[in-house]
mmCIF file of C-alpha atoms in Angstrom:
data_model
loop_
_atom_site.group_PDB
_atom_site.id
_atom_site.type_symbol
_atom_site.label_atom_id
_atom_site.label_comp_id
_atom_site.label_asym_id
_atom_site.label_seq_id
_atom_site.Cartn_x
_atom_site.Cartn_y
_atom_site.Cartn_z
ATOM 1 C CA UNK Q 3 257.521 191.840 -20.118
ATOM 2 C CA UNK Q 4 257.947 191.188 -23.855
ATOM 3 C CA UNK Q 5 258.908 187.572 -23.198
ATOM 4 C CA UNK Q 6 255.861 187.097 -20.956
ATOM 5 C CA UNK Q 7 253.512 188.667 -23.473
ATOM 6 C CA UNK Q 8 254.727 186.231 -26.153
ATOM 7 C CA UNK Q 9 253.608 183.306 -23.978
ATOM 8 C CA UNK Q 10 250.069 182.347 -25.084
ATOM 9 C CA UNK Q 11 249.346 180.443 -21.870
ATOM 10 C CA UNK Q 12 250.312 183.378 -19.699
ATOM 11 C CA UNK Q 13 248.257 185.747 -21.845
ATOM 12 C CA UNK Q 14 245.193 183.537 -21.438
ATOM 13 C CA UNK Q 15 245.664 183.326 -17.680
ATOM 14 C CA UNK Q 16 246.237 187.066 -17.492
ATOM 15 C CA UNK Q 17 243.055 187.833 -19.445
ATOM 16 C CA UNK Q 18 240.851 185.490 -17.420
ATOM 17 C CA UNK Q 19 242.119 186.698 -14.062
ATOM 18 C CA UNK Q 20 241.839 190.341 -15.084
ATOM 19 C CA UNK Q 21 238.178 189.905 -16.022
ATOM 20 C CA UNK Q 22 237.621 188.042 -12.766
ATOM 21 C CA UNK Q 23 239.142 190.889 -10.787
ATOM 22 C CA UNK Q 24 236.789 193.422 -12.345
ATOM 23 C CA UNK Q 25 233.938 191.651 -10.611
ATOM 24 C CA UNK Q 26 235.940 191.299 -7.387
ATOM 25 C CA UNK Q 27 236.736 194.999 -7.164
ATOM 26 C CA UNK Q 28 233.183 195.977 -8.058
ATOM 27 C CA UNK Q 29 231.583 193.726 -5.457
ATOM 28 C CA UNK Q 30 233.959 194.214 -2.528
ATOM 29 C CA UNK Q 31 233.633 197.986 -2.416
ATOM 30 C CA UNK Q 32 229.842 197.701 -2.801
ATOM 31 C CA UNK Q 33 229.535 195.245 0.103
ATOM 32 C CA UNK Q 34 231.072 197.800 2.457
ATOM 33 C CA UNK Q 35 228.928 200.622 1.066
ATOM 34 C CA UNK Q 36 225.757 198.508 1.284
ATOM 35 C CA UNK Q 37 226.326 197.520 4.917
ATOM 36 C CA UNK Q 38 227.154 201.126 5.819
ATOM 37 C CA UNK Q 39 223.962 202.436 4.218
ATOM 38 C CA UNK Q 40 221.845 199.598 5.607
ATOM 39 C CA UNK Q 41 223.017 199.987 9.209
ATOM 40 C CA UNK Q 42 224.437 203.522 9.337
ATOM 41 C CA UNK Q 43 227.369 202.076 11.292
ATOM 42 C CA UNK Q 44 231.075 202.428 10.439
ATOM 43 C CA UNK Q 45 231.740 199.499 12.759
ATOM 44 C CA UNK Q 46 229.367 197.187 10.868
ATOM 45 C CA UNK Q 47 230.925 198.254 7.564
ATOM 46 C CA UNK Q 48 234.303 197.334 9.050
ATOM 47 C CA UNK Q 49 232.990 193.831 9.792
ATOM 48 C CA UNK Q 50 232.956 193.204 6.019
ATOM 49 C CA UNK Q 51 236.745 193.571 5.880
ATOM 50 C CA UNK Q 52 237.193 191.383 8.956
ATOM 51 C CA UNK Q 53 235.115 188.570 7.446
ATOM 52 C CA UNK Q 54 237.157 188.682 4.242
ATOM 53 C CA UNK Q 55 240.310 188.001 6.267
ATOM 54 C CA UNK Q 56 238.911 185.376 8.687
ATOM 55 C CA UNK Q 57 239.704 182.444 6.313
ATOM 56 C CA UNK Q 58 243.389 183.039 7.046
ATOM 57 C CA UNK Q 59 242.804 181.051 10.244
ATOM 58 C CA UNK Q 60 242.320 178.004 7.998
ATOM 59 C CA UNK Q 61 245.469 178.621 5.930
ATOM 60 C CA UNK Q 62 247.095 175.212 6.613
ATOM 61 C CA UNK Q 63 244.033 173.387 5.269
ATOM 62 C CA UNK Q 64 243.613 175.537 2.175
ATOM 63 C CA UNK Q 65 247.336 175.362 1.442
ATOM 64 C CA UNK Q 66 247.327 171.577 1.674
ATOM 65 C CA UNK Q 67 244.259 171.479 -0.609
ATOM 66 C CA UNK Q 68 246.086 173.533 -3.233
ATOM 67 C CA UNK Q 69 249.162 171.274 -3.045
ATOM 68 C CA UNK Q 70 247.127 168.040 -3.161
ATOM 69 C CA UNK Q 71 245.214 168.726 -6.411
ATOM 70 C CA UNK Q 72 246.032 170.201 -9.849
ATOM 71 C CA UNK Q 73 246.021 173.964 -9.404
ATOM 72 C CA UNK Q 74 244.192 174.765 -12.633
ATOM 73 C CA UNK Q 75 241.343 172.451 -11.603
ATOM 74 C CA UNK Q 76 241.319 173.976 -8.116
ATOM 75 C CA UNK Q 77 240.908 177.411 -9.699
ATOM 76 C CA UNK Q 78 238.036 176.187 -11.906
ATOM 77 C CA UNK Q 79 236.083 174.607 -9.042
ATOM 78 C CA UNK Q 80 236.803 177.596 -6.817
ATOM 79 C CA UNK Q 81 235.462 180.060 -9.402
ATOM 80 C CA UNK Q 82 232.288 178.018 -9.964
ATOM 81 C CA UNK Q 83 231.538 177.804 -6.231
ATOM 82 C CA UNK Q 84 232.301 181.494 -5.675
ATOM 83 C CA UNK Q 85 230.024 182.525 -8.555
ATOM 84 C CA UNK Q 86 227.157 180.454 -7.148
ATOM 85 C CA UNK Q 87 227.723 181.895 -3.679
ATOM 86 C CA UNK Q 88 227.589 185.490 -4.908
ATOM 87 C CA UNK Q 89 224.159 184.852 -6.441
ATOM 88 C CA UNK Q 90 222.844 184.403 -2.883
ATOM 89 C CA UNK Q 91 222.985 188.209 -2.630
ATOM 90 C CA UNK Q 92 219.902 188.256 -4.873
ATOM 91 C CA UNK Q 93 217.954 187.070 -1.805
ATOM 92 C CA UNK Q 94 218.810 190.196 0.214
ATOM 93 C CA UNK Q 95 215.718 192.389 0.532
ATOM 94 C CA UNK Q 96 215.721 194.144 3.938
ATOM 95 C CA UNK Q 97 217.935 194.727 7.050
ATOM 96 C CA UNK Q 98 216.940 191.346 8.449
ATOM 97 C CA UNK Q 99 218.846 189.738 5.570
ATOM 98 C CA UNK Q 100 222.151 191.274 6.637
ATOM 99 C CA UNK Q 101 223.340 187.826 7.741
ATOM 100 C CA UNK Q 102 223.247 186.722 4.090
ATOM 101 C CA UNK Q 103 225.618 189.534 3.151
ATOM 102 C CA UNK Q 104 227.997 188.529 5.945
ATOM 103 C CA UNK Q 105 227.812 184.820 5.020
ATOM 104 C CA UNK Q 106 228.581 185.587 1.370
ATOM 105 C CA UNK Q 107 231.446 187.862 2.425
ATOM 106 C CA UNK Q 108 232.950 185.097 4.568
ATOM 107 C CA UNK Q 109 232.662 182.563 1.733
ATOM 108 C CA UNK Q 110 234.153 185.093 -0.673
ATOM 109 C CA UNK Q 111 237.109 185.395 1.665
ATOM 110 C CA UNK Q 112 237.663 181.624 1.503
ATOM 111 C CA UNK Q 113 237.459 181.716 -2.300
ATOM 112 C CA UNK Q 114 240.018 184.528 -2.494
ATOM 113 C CA UNK Q 115 242.338 182.640 -0.161
ATOM 114 C CA UNK Q 116 242.274 179.506 -2.331
ATOM 115 C CA UNK Q 117 242.534 181.587 -5.510
ATOM 116 C CA UNK Q 118 245.694 183.424 -4.383
ATOM 117 C CA UNK Q 119 247.545 180.241 -3.443
ATOM 118 C CA UNK Q 120 246.466 178.216 -6.501
ATOM 119 C CA UNK Q 121 247.258 180.990 -8.957
ATOM 120 C CA UNK Q 122 250.614 181.649 -7.305
ATOM 121 C CA UNK Q 123 251.533 177.979 -7.579
ATOM 122 C CA UNK Q 124 250.375 177.809 -11.192
ATOM 123 C CA UNK Q 125 252.463 180.870 -12.117
ATOM 124 C CA UNK Q 126 255.495 179.319 -10.401
ATOM 125 C CA UNK Q 127 255.092 176.270 -12.676
ATOM 126 C CA UNK Q 128 254.406 178.261 -15.858
ATOM 127 C CA UNK Q 129 256.997 181.047 -15.620
ATOM 128 C CA UNK Q 130 260.828 180.847 -15.403
ATOM 129 C CA UNK Q 131 262.179 181.956 -12.018
ATOM 130 C CA UNK Q 132 263.876 185.021 -13.492
ATOM 131 C CA UNK Q 133 260.474 186.254 -14.743
ATOM 132 C CA UNK Q 134 258.498 185.653 -11.528
ATOM 133 C CA UNK Q 135 258.759 189.289 -10.440
ATOM 134 C CA UNK Q 136 257.653 190.484 -13.869
ATOM 135 C CA UNK Q 137 254.713 188.058 -13.982
ATOM 136 C CA UNK Q 138 253.548 188.918 -10.471
ATOM 137 C CA UNK Q 139 254.029 192.624 -11.143
ATOM 138 C CA UNK Q 140 252.099 192.528 -14.418
ATOM 139 C CA UNK Q 141 249.191 190.633 -12.874
ATOM 140 C CA UNK Q 142 249.184 192.990 -9.915
ATOM 141 C CA UNK Q 143 249.397 196.073 -12.117
ATOM 142 C CA UNK Q 144 246.580 195.228 -14.486
ATOM 143 C CA UNK Q 145 244.632 193.150 -11.978
ATOM 144 C CA UNK Q 146 244.722 195.417 -8.962
ATOM 145 C CA UNK Q 147 244.849 198.288 -11.432
ATOM 146 C CA UNK Q 148 241.252 197.460 -12.266
ATOM 147 C CA UNK Q 149 240.514 199.353 -9.056
ATOM 148 C CA UNK Q 150 240.245 202.248 -11.502
ATOM 149 C CA UNK Q 151 237.253 200.645 -13.208
ATOM 150 C CA UNK Q 152 235.957 198.072 -10.726
ATOM 151 C CA UNK Q 153 234.880 200.394 -7.893
ATOM 152 C CA UNK Q 154 233.412 202.915 -10.352
ATOM 153 C CA UNK Q 155 231.469 200.192 -12.176
ATOM 154 C CA UNK Q 156 230.355 198.688 -8.878
ATOM 155 C CA UNK Q 157 229.301 202.012 -7.345
ATOM 156 C CA UNK Q 158 227.502 203.082 -10.547
ATOM 157 C CA UNK Q 159 225.634 199.772 -10.849
ATOM 158 C CA UNK Q 160 224.762 199.837 -7.161
ATOM 159 C CA UNK Q 161 223.374 203.379 -7.308
ATOM 160 C CA UNK Q 162 221.444 202.688 -10.517
ATOM 161 C CA UNK Q 163 220.230 199.100 -10.079
ATOM 162 C CA UNK Q 164 221.117 197.944 -6.578
ATOM 163 C CA UNK Q 165 223.172 195.151 -5.025
ATOM 164 C CA UNK Q 166 221.689 192.408 -7.225
ATOM 165 C CA UNK Q 167 223.107 193.923 -10.423
ATOM 166 C CA UNK Q 168 226.627 193.946 -8.961
ATOM 167 C CA UNK Q 169 226.242 190.316 -7.851
ATOM 168 C CA UNK Q 170 225.186 189.246 -11.362
ATOM 169 C CA UNK Q 171 228.157 191.083 -12.883
ATOM 170 C CA UNK Q 172 230.572 189.344 -10.513
ATOM 171 C CA UNK Q 173 229.124 185.898 -11.271
ATOM 172 C CA UNK Q 174 229.507 186.578 -15.005
ATOM 173 C CA UNK Q 175 233.207 187.399 -14.540
ATOM 174 C CA UNK Q 176 233.719 184.117 -12.650
ATOM 175 C CA UNK Q 177 232.243 182.232 -15.626
ATOM 176 C CA UNK Q 178 234.604 184.004 -18.037
ATOM 177 C CA UNK Q 179 237.526 183.013 -15.807
ATOM 178 C CA UNK Q 180 236.389 179.368 -15.847
ATOM 179 C CA UNK Q 181 236.163 179.335 -19.655
ATOM 180 C CA UNK Q 182 239.693 180.706 -19.950
ATOM 181 C CA UNK Q 183 241.079 178.185 -17.448
ATOM 182 C CA UNK Q 184 239.462 175.367 -19.434
ATOM 183 C CA UNK Q 185 241.473 176.555 -22.457
ATOM 184 C CA UNK Q 186 244.726 176.088 -20.506
ATOM 185 C CA UNK Q 187 244.677 172.310 -20.940
ATOM 186 C CA UNK Q 188 248.435 172.065 -21.426
ATOM 187 C CA UNK Q 189 249.297 174.239 -18.453
ATOM 188 C CA UNK Q 190 251.511 172.537 -15.828
ATOM 189 C CA UNK Q 191 248.913 172.196 -13.083
ATOM 190 C CA UNK Q 192 251.274 170.761 -10.521
ATOM 191 C CA UNK Q 193 254.911 170.113 -11.344
ATOM 192 C CA UNK Q 194 255.702 168.158 -8.145
ATOM 193 C CA UNK Q 195 252.795 166.678 -6.131
ATOM 194 C CA UNK Q 196 253.079 166.944 -2.371
ATOM 195 C CA UNK Q 197 253.993 163.646 -0.683
ATOM 196 C CA UNK Q 198 251.197 161.670 0.958
ATOM 197 C CA UNK Q 199 253.070 159.553 3.462
ATOM 198 C CA UNK Q 200 250.943 157.791 6.153
ATOM 199 C CA UNK Q 201 250.956 159.615 9.465
ATOM 200 C CA UNK Q 202 252.347 162.772 7.877
ATOM 201 C CA UNK Q 203 249.120 164.780 7.747
ATOM 202 C CA UNK Q 204 249.937 167.035 10.694
ATOM 203 C CA UNK Q 205 253.489 167.636 9.484
ATOM 204 C CA UNK Q 206 252.248 168.417 5.953
ATOM 205 C CA UNK Q 207 249.594 170.710 7.389
ATOM 206 C CA UNK Q 208 252.141 172.880 9.208
ATOM 207 C CA UNK Q 209 254.945 172.572 6.663
ATOM 208 C CA UNK Q 210 254.276 175.980 5.099
ATOM 209 C CA UNK Q 211 254.540 177.871 8.388
ATOM 210 C CA UNK Q 212 257.685 175.952 9.361
ATOM 211 C CA UNK Q 213 259.221 176.700 5.978
ATOM 212 C CA UNK Q 214 258.670 180.455 6.234
ATOM 213 C CA UNK Q 215 259.603 180.828 9.892
ATOM 214 C CA UNK Q 216 262.670 178.606 9.455
ATOM 215 C CA UNK Q 217 264.100 180.662 6.582
ATOM 216 C CA UNK Q 218 265.704 183.917 7.734
ATOM 217 C CA UNK Q 219 265.016 185.748 4.453
ATOM 218 C CA UNK Q 220 261.370 184.665 4.306
ATOM 219 C CA UNK Q 221 260.761 185.264 8.002
ATOM 220 C CA UNK Q 222 262.071 188.829 7.839
ATOM 221 C CA UNK Q 223 260.124 189.732 4.702
ATOM 222 C CA UNK Q 224 256.799 188.239 5.759
ATOM 223 C CA UNK Q 225 256.917 189.609 9.316
ATOM 224 C CA UNK Q 226 257.639 193.099 7.969
ATOM 225 C CA UNK Q 227 254.472 192.941 5.847
ATOM 226 C CA UNK Q 228 252.518 191.585 8.826
ATOM 227 C CA UNK Q 229 253.597 194.535 10.984
ATOM 228 C CA UNK Q 230 252.702 197.020 8.242
ATOM 229 C CA UNK Q 231 249.267 195.510 7.663
ATOM 230 C CA UNK Q 232 248.501 195.841 11.358
ATOM 231 C CA UNK Q 233 248.486 199.565 10.616
ATOM 232 C CA UNK Q 234 246.403 199.087 7.462
ATOM 233 C CA UNK Q 235 243.822 197.147 9.464
ATOM 234 C CA UNK Q 236 243.266 200.140 11.724
ATOM 235 C CA UNK Q 237 242.589 202.309 8.678
ATOM 236 C CA UNK Q 238 240.018 200.166 6.842
ATOM 237 C CA UNK Q 239 237.068 200.874 9.183
ATOM 238 C CA UNK Q 240 238.119 204.535 9.433
ATOM 239 C CA UNK Q 241 237.937 205.312 5.716
ATOM 240 C CA UNK Q 242 234.169 205.727 5.779
ATOM 241 C CA UNK Q 243 234.516 208.170 8.675
ATOM 242 C CA UNK Q 244 237.237 210.040 6.747
ATOM 243 C CA UNK Q 245 234.912 210.450 3.771
ATOM 244 C CA UNK Q 246 231.803 211.415 5.761
ATOM 245 C CA UNK Q 247 233.332 213.504 8.559
ATOM 246 C CA UNK Q 248 236.376 214.870 6.758
ATOM 247 C CA UNK Q 249 234.882 215.568 3.342
ATOM 248 C CA UNK Q 250 231.168 215.672 4.113
ATOM 249 C CA UNK Q 251 230.588 213.187 1.290
ATOM 250 C CA UNK Q 252 228.337 210.080 1.208
ATOM 251 C CA UNK Q 253 229.851 206.629 1.772
ATOM 252 C CA UNK Q 254 229.739 205.885 -1.975
ATOM 253 C CA UNK Q 255 232.593 208.402 -2.461
ATOM 254 C CA UNK Q 256 234.890 205.669 -1.123
ATOM 255 C CA UNK Q 257 234.575 204.154 -4.603
ATOM 256 C CA UNK Q 258 236.116 207.283 -6.145
ATOM 257 C CA UNK Q 259 239.109 207.156 -3.794
ATOM 258 C CA UNK Q 260 239.475 203.425 -4.492
ATOM 259 C CA UNK Q 261 239.632 204.262 -8.213
ATOM 260 C CA UNK Q 262 242.562 206.630 -7.596
ATOM 261 C CA UNK Q 263 244.191 203.870 -5.573
ATOM 262 C CA UNK Q 264 243.780 201.569 -8.555
ATOM 263 C CA UNK Q 265 245.530 204.099 -10.786
ATOM 264 C CA UNK Q 266 248.508 204.017 -8.436
ATOM 265 C CA UNK Q 267 248.450 200.211 -8.465
ATOM 266 C CA UNK Q 268 248.937 200.177 -12.238
ATOM 267 C CA UNK Q 269 252.225 202.053 -11.878
ATOM 268 C CA UNK Q 270 253.267 200.031 -8.825
ATOM 269 C CA UNK Q 271 252.873 196.712 -10.614
ATOM 270 C CA UNK Q 272 255.147 197.820 -13.448
ATOM 271 C CA UNK Q 273 257.744 199.415 -11.162
ATOM 272 C CA UNK Q 274 258.132 196.517 -8.721
ATOM 273 C CA UNK Q 275 259.950 194.170 -11.118
ATOM 274 C CA UNK Q 276 262.577 196.854 -11.784
ATOM 275 C CA UNK Q 277 262.989 197.473 -8.049
ATOM 276 C CA UNK Q 278 263.371 193.749 -7.346
ATOM 277 C CA UNK Q 279 266.055 193.330 -10.021
ATOM 278 C CA UNK Q 280 267.985 196.368 -8.817
ATOM 279 C CA UNK Q 281 267.676 196.157 -5.039
ATOM 280 C CA UNK Q 282 266.255 192.732 -4.170
ATOM 281 C CA UNK Q 283 262.879 191.820 -2.683
ATOM 282 C CA UNK Q 284 263.442 193.207 0.835
ATOM 283 C CA UNK Q 285 264.564 196.658 -0.259
ATOM 284 C CA UNK Q 286 261.872 196.855 -2.915
ATOM 285 C CA UNK Q 287 259.320 196.148 -0.177
ATOM 286 C CA UNK Q 288 260.823 198.975 1.909
ATOM 287 C CA UNK Q 289 260.074 201.411 -0.914
ATOM 288 C CA UNK Q 290 256.439 200.295 -0.791
ATOM 289 C CA UNK Q 291 256.223 200.698 2.982
ATOM 290 C CA UNK Q 292 257.579 204.244 2.729
ATOM 291 C CA UNK Q 293 255.066 205.213 0.044
ATOM 292 C CA UNK Q 294 252.237 203.890 2.226
ATOM 293 C CA UNK Q 295 253.418 206.004 5.161
ATOM 294 C CA UNK Q 296 253.355 209.126 2.989
ATOM 295 C CA UNK Q 297 249.961 208.266 1.507
ATOM 296 C CA UNK Q 298 248.304 207.666 4.879
ATOM 297 C CA UNK Q 299 249.652 210.960 6.208
ATOM 298 C CA UNK Q 300 247.981 212.796 3.312
ATOM 299 C CA UNK Q 301 244.524 211.806 4.595
ATOM 300 C CA UNK Q 302 244.981 213.921 7.743
ATOM 301 C CA UNK Q 303 244.312 217.321 6.034
ATOM 302 C CA UNK Q 304 241.026 215.783 4.764
ATOM 303 C CA UNK Q 305 240.566 217.539 1.435
ATOM 304 C CA UNK Q 306 239.459 215.983 -1.847
ATOM 305 C CA UNK Q 307 242.901 216.640 -3.372
ATOM 306 C CA UNK Q 308 244.956 215.159 -0.526
ATOM 307 C CA UNK Q 309 242.707 212.126 -0.111
ATOM 308 C CA UNK Q 310 242.786 211.319 -3.813
ATOM 309 C CA UNK Q 311 246.573 211.809 -3.800
ATOM 310 C CA UNK Q 312 246.681 209.490 -0.799
ATOM 311 C CA UNK Q 313 244.799 206.885 -2.811
ATOM 312 C CA UNK Q 314 247.405 207.095 -5.597
ATOM 313 C CA UNK Q 315 250.369 206.699 -3.220
ATOM 314 C CA UNK Q 316 248.790 203.863 -1.233
ATOM 315 C CA UNK Q 317 247.803 202.155 -4.477
ATOM 316 C CA UNK Q 318 251.363 202.535 -5.763
ATOM 317 C CA UNK Q 319 252.773 201.040 -2.564
ATOM 318 C CA UNK Q 320 250.614 197.925 -2.156
ATOM 319 C CA UNK Q 321 251.762 195.970 -5.240
ATOM 320 C CA UNK Q 322 255.371 196.937 -4.513
ATOM 321 C CA UNK Q 323 255.605 195.416 -1.045
ATOM 322 C CA UNK Q 324 253.127 192.590 -1.696
ATOM 323 C CA UNK Q 325 254.592 191.458 -5.036
ATOM 324 C CA UNK Q 326 258.132 191.713 -3.655
ATOM 325 C CA UNK Q 327 257.217 189.484 -0.707
ATOM 326 C CA UNK Q 328 255.198 187.002 -2.795
ATOM 327 C CA UNK Q 329 258.056 186.700 -5.303
ATOM 328 C CA UNK Q 330 260.503 186.092 -2.467
ATOM 329 C CA UNK Q 331 258.332 183.252 -1.131
ATOM 330 C CA UNK Q 332 257.865 181.708 -4.583
ATOM 331 C CA UNK Q 333 261.567 181.917 -5.378
ATOM 332 C CA UNK Q 334 262.683 180.255 -2.136
ATOM 333 C CA UNK Q 335 260.021 177.494 -2.166
ATOM 334 C CA UNK Q 336 259.853 174.233 -4.137
ATOM 335 C CA UNK Q 337 256.922 173.596 -6.480
ATOM 336 C CA UNK Q 338 255.280 170.964 -4.260
ATOM 337 C CA UNK Q 339 255.253 173.408 -1.327
ATOM 338 C CA UNK Q 340 253.954 176.494 -3.158
ATOM 339 C CA UNK Q 341 250.341 176.255 -1.933
ATOM 340 C CA UNK Q 342 251.269 175.749 1.715
ATOM 341 C CA UNK Q 343 253.984 178.402 1.668
ATOM 342 C CA UNK Q 344 251.761 181.023 0.038
ATOM 343 C CA UNK Q 345 248.802 180.346 2.324
ATOM 344 C CA UNK Q 346 251.147 180.360 5.329
ATOM 345 C CA UNK Q 347 252.386 183.760 4.189
ATOM 346 C CA UNK Q 348 248.786 184.948 3.919
ATOM 347 C CA UNK Q 349 248.019 183.614 7.398
ATOM 348 C CA UNK Q 350 251.033 185.266 9.038
ATOM 349 C CA UNK Q 351 250.059 188.529 7.345
ATOM 350 C CA UNK Q 352 246.284 188.321 7.721
ATOM 351 C CA UNK Q 353 245.873 187.158 11.317
ATOM 352 C CA UNK Q 354 247.299 190.350 12.863
ATOM 353 C CA UNK Q 355 245.482 192.247 10.103
ATOM 354 C CA UNK Q 356 242.148 190.792 11.260
ATOM 355 C CA UNK Q 357 242.943 191.628 14.879
ATOM 356 C CA UNK Q 358 243.871 195.212 14.015
ATOM 357 C CA UNK Q 359 240.685 195.607 11.945
ATOM 358 C CA UNK Q 360 238.691 194.517 14.969
ATOM 359 C CA UNK Q 361 240.486 197.114 17.068
ATOM 360 C CA UNK Q 362 239.936 199.707 14.338
ATOM 361 C CA UNK Q 363 236.222 198.925 14.167
ATOM 362 C CA UNK Q 364 235.986 199.494 17.927
ATOM 363 C CA UNK Q 365 238.022 202.703 18.191
ATOM 364 C CA UNK Q 366 236.588 204.437 15.111
ATOM 365 C CA UNK Q 367 233.473 205.199 17.140
ATOM 366 C CA UNK Q 368 235.278 207.408 19.651
ATOM 367 C CA UNK Q 369 238.625 208.347 18.055
ATOM 368 C CA UNK Q 370 238.910 210.970 15.329
ATOM 369 C CA UNK Q 371 239.846 209.372 12.003
ATOM 370 C CA UNK Q 372 242.901 211.686 11.814
ATOM 371 C CA UNK Q 373 244.383 210.071 14.913
ATOM 372 C CA UNK Q 374 243.931 206.601 13.406
ATOM 373 C CA UNK Q 375 245.530 207.576 10.100
ATOM 374 C CA UNK Q 376 248.418 209.313 11.873
ATOM 375 C CA UNK Q 377 249.106 206.214 13.973
ATOM 376 C CA UNK Q 378 249.027 204.016 10.864
ATOM 377 C CA UNK Q 379 251.447 206.324 9.017
ATOM 378 C CA UNK Q 380 253.897 206.191 11.944
ATOM 379 C CA UNK Q 381 253.791 202.370 12.018
ATOM 380 C CA UNK Q 382 254.495 202.152 8.280
ATOM 381 C CA UNK Q 383 257.397 204.598 8.673
ATOM 382 C CA UNK Q 384 258.831 202.481 11.497
ATOM 383 C CA UNK Q 385 258.592 199.301 9.388
ATOM 384 C CA UNK Q 386 260.337 201.098 6.514
ATOM 385 C CA UNK Q 387 263.197 202.179 8.771
ATOM 386 C CA UNK Q 388 263.475 198.708 10.298
ATOM 387 C CA UNK Q 389 263.749 196.991 6.901
ATOM 388 C CA UNK Q 390 266.281 199.477 5.577
ATOM 389 C CA UNK Q 391 268.474 199.279 8.675
ATOM 390 C CA UNK Q 392 268.159 195.519 8.828
ATOM 391 C CA UNK Q 393 269.178 195.110 5.187
ATOM 392 C CA UNK Q 394 271.970 197.706 5.331
ATOM 393 C CA UNK Q 395 270.503 199.891 2.586
ATOM 394 C CA UNK Q 396 272.753 202.972 2.688
ATOM 395 C CA UNK Q 397 272.147 206.158 0.718
ATOM 396 C CA UNK Q 398 275.631 206.025 -0.833
ATOM 397 C CA UNK Q 399 274.929 202.501 -2.144
ATOM 398 C CA UNK Q 400 271.682 203.663 -3.734
ATOM 399 C CA UNK Q 401 273.365 206.653 -5.418
ATOM 400 C CA UNK Q 402 276.155 204.440 -6.708
ATOM 401 C CA UNK Q 403 273.611 202.071 -8.316
ATOM 402 C CA UNK Q 404 271.665 204.965 -9.853
ATOM 403 C CA UNK Q 405 274.887 206.394 -11.343
#
């Protein structure tokens, strides 16, 4: 961490992306709340999360885009377009304008997809391989950790001034990010451009998926996350029902729980680099899966204390298994393939996630939220056991390392 924090370029990137994420966290939680209040439907609120993940279907194209152009410039253009798109929310006035909210959400999903791949590739070029876990963990900790402030700022602005105020805030954070990226003129945008051989478009398009599925280490790690996020997809539409039916609170209380989740993410981002160095990426991810299982189970009693504790544990778990898997992909992928490999990872993870969110949006209307959370906790526990058994992680080996 000290070595990273002495790197001016990394500090600039860290600052710009952190500010950007404040707006992201503020807006995303408000979009779900707004749709819920506008329609009164948990299912329609769940559609927001589905639309955010739909761009994963276009992962080969976005990955090739990131590998074809300088990543810093891709991030700049992406931020400018996303900021302009968010301003379209200022046109929303009544329920008939709900399509605008959904269109913006879909475009926001595309922007996030490009952002994740381009930033991951840029970090791979800027940071030594031995510090990848630390860099990813730090960005996750203080970026996702802004869940502590982002949802609270978003919910407070929304209650006080409405959706338009949150949209303006998010656009302002995109502009700050662009200014910071413009200051990174000496950053290595793209260390090794992807080849552009005639007749190779289709092969280049699918190269990221082939790379991940053809590597035993990558295939095992990414598929484990995909299985776990199938469970998470069931939960997303159910969280509004958990708050309203379990706690008797308004939908805006989701922002409070999201803030507790952000607090857990701060710790998770710092812990993950230590776990990766000690146990490797796969076993570090298993720790995250286990924490998620415990956190989801805590929602079942449906009290303020257990649901806030659940938010902390789930928040702690997400950066652990996501950063571990992302670092594994970065470490086992060449620079010219980073964009396609990272978007392929997102696609393999997100496509079943989208499907499970669709199922969750359908079943939340007639299944008690406790049943959905219990099922999700069981799936996470099964993934944890599978990874540990598959990697031969024995208790005696752990104790020996601790000693």
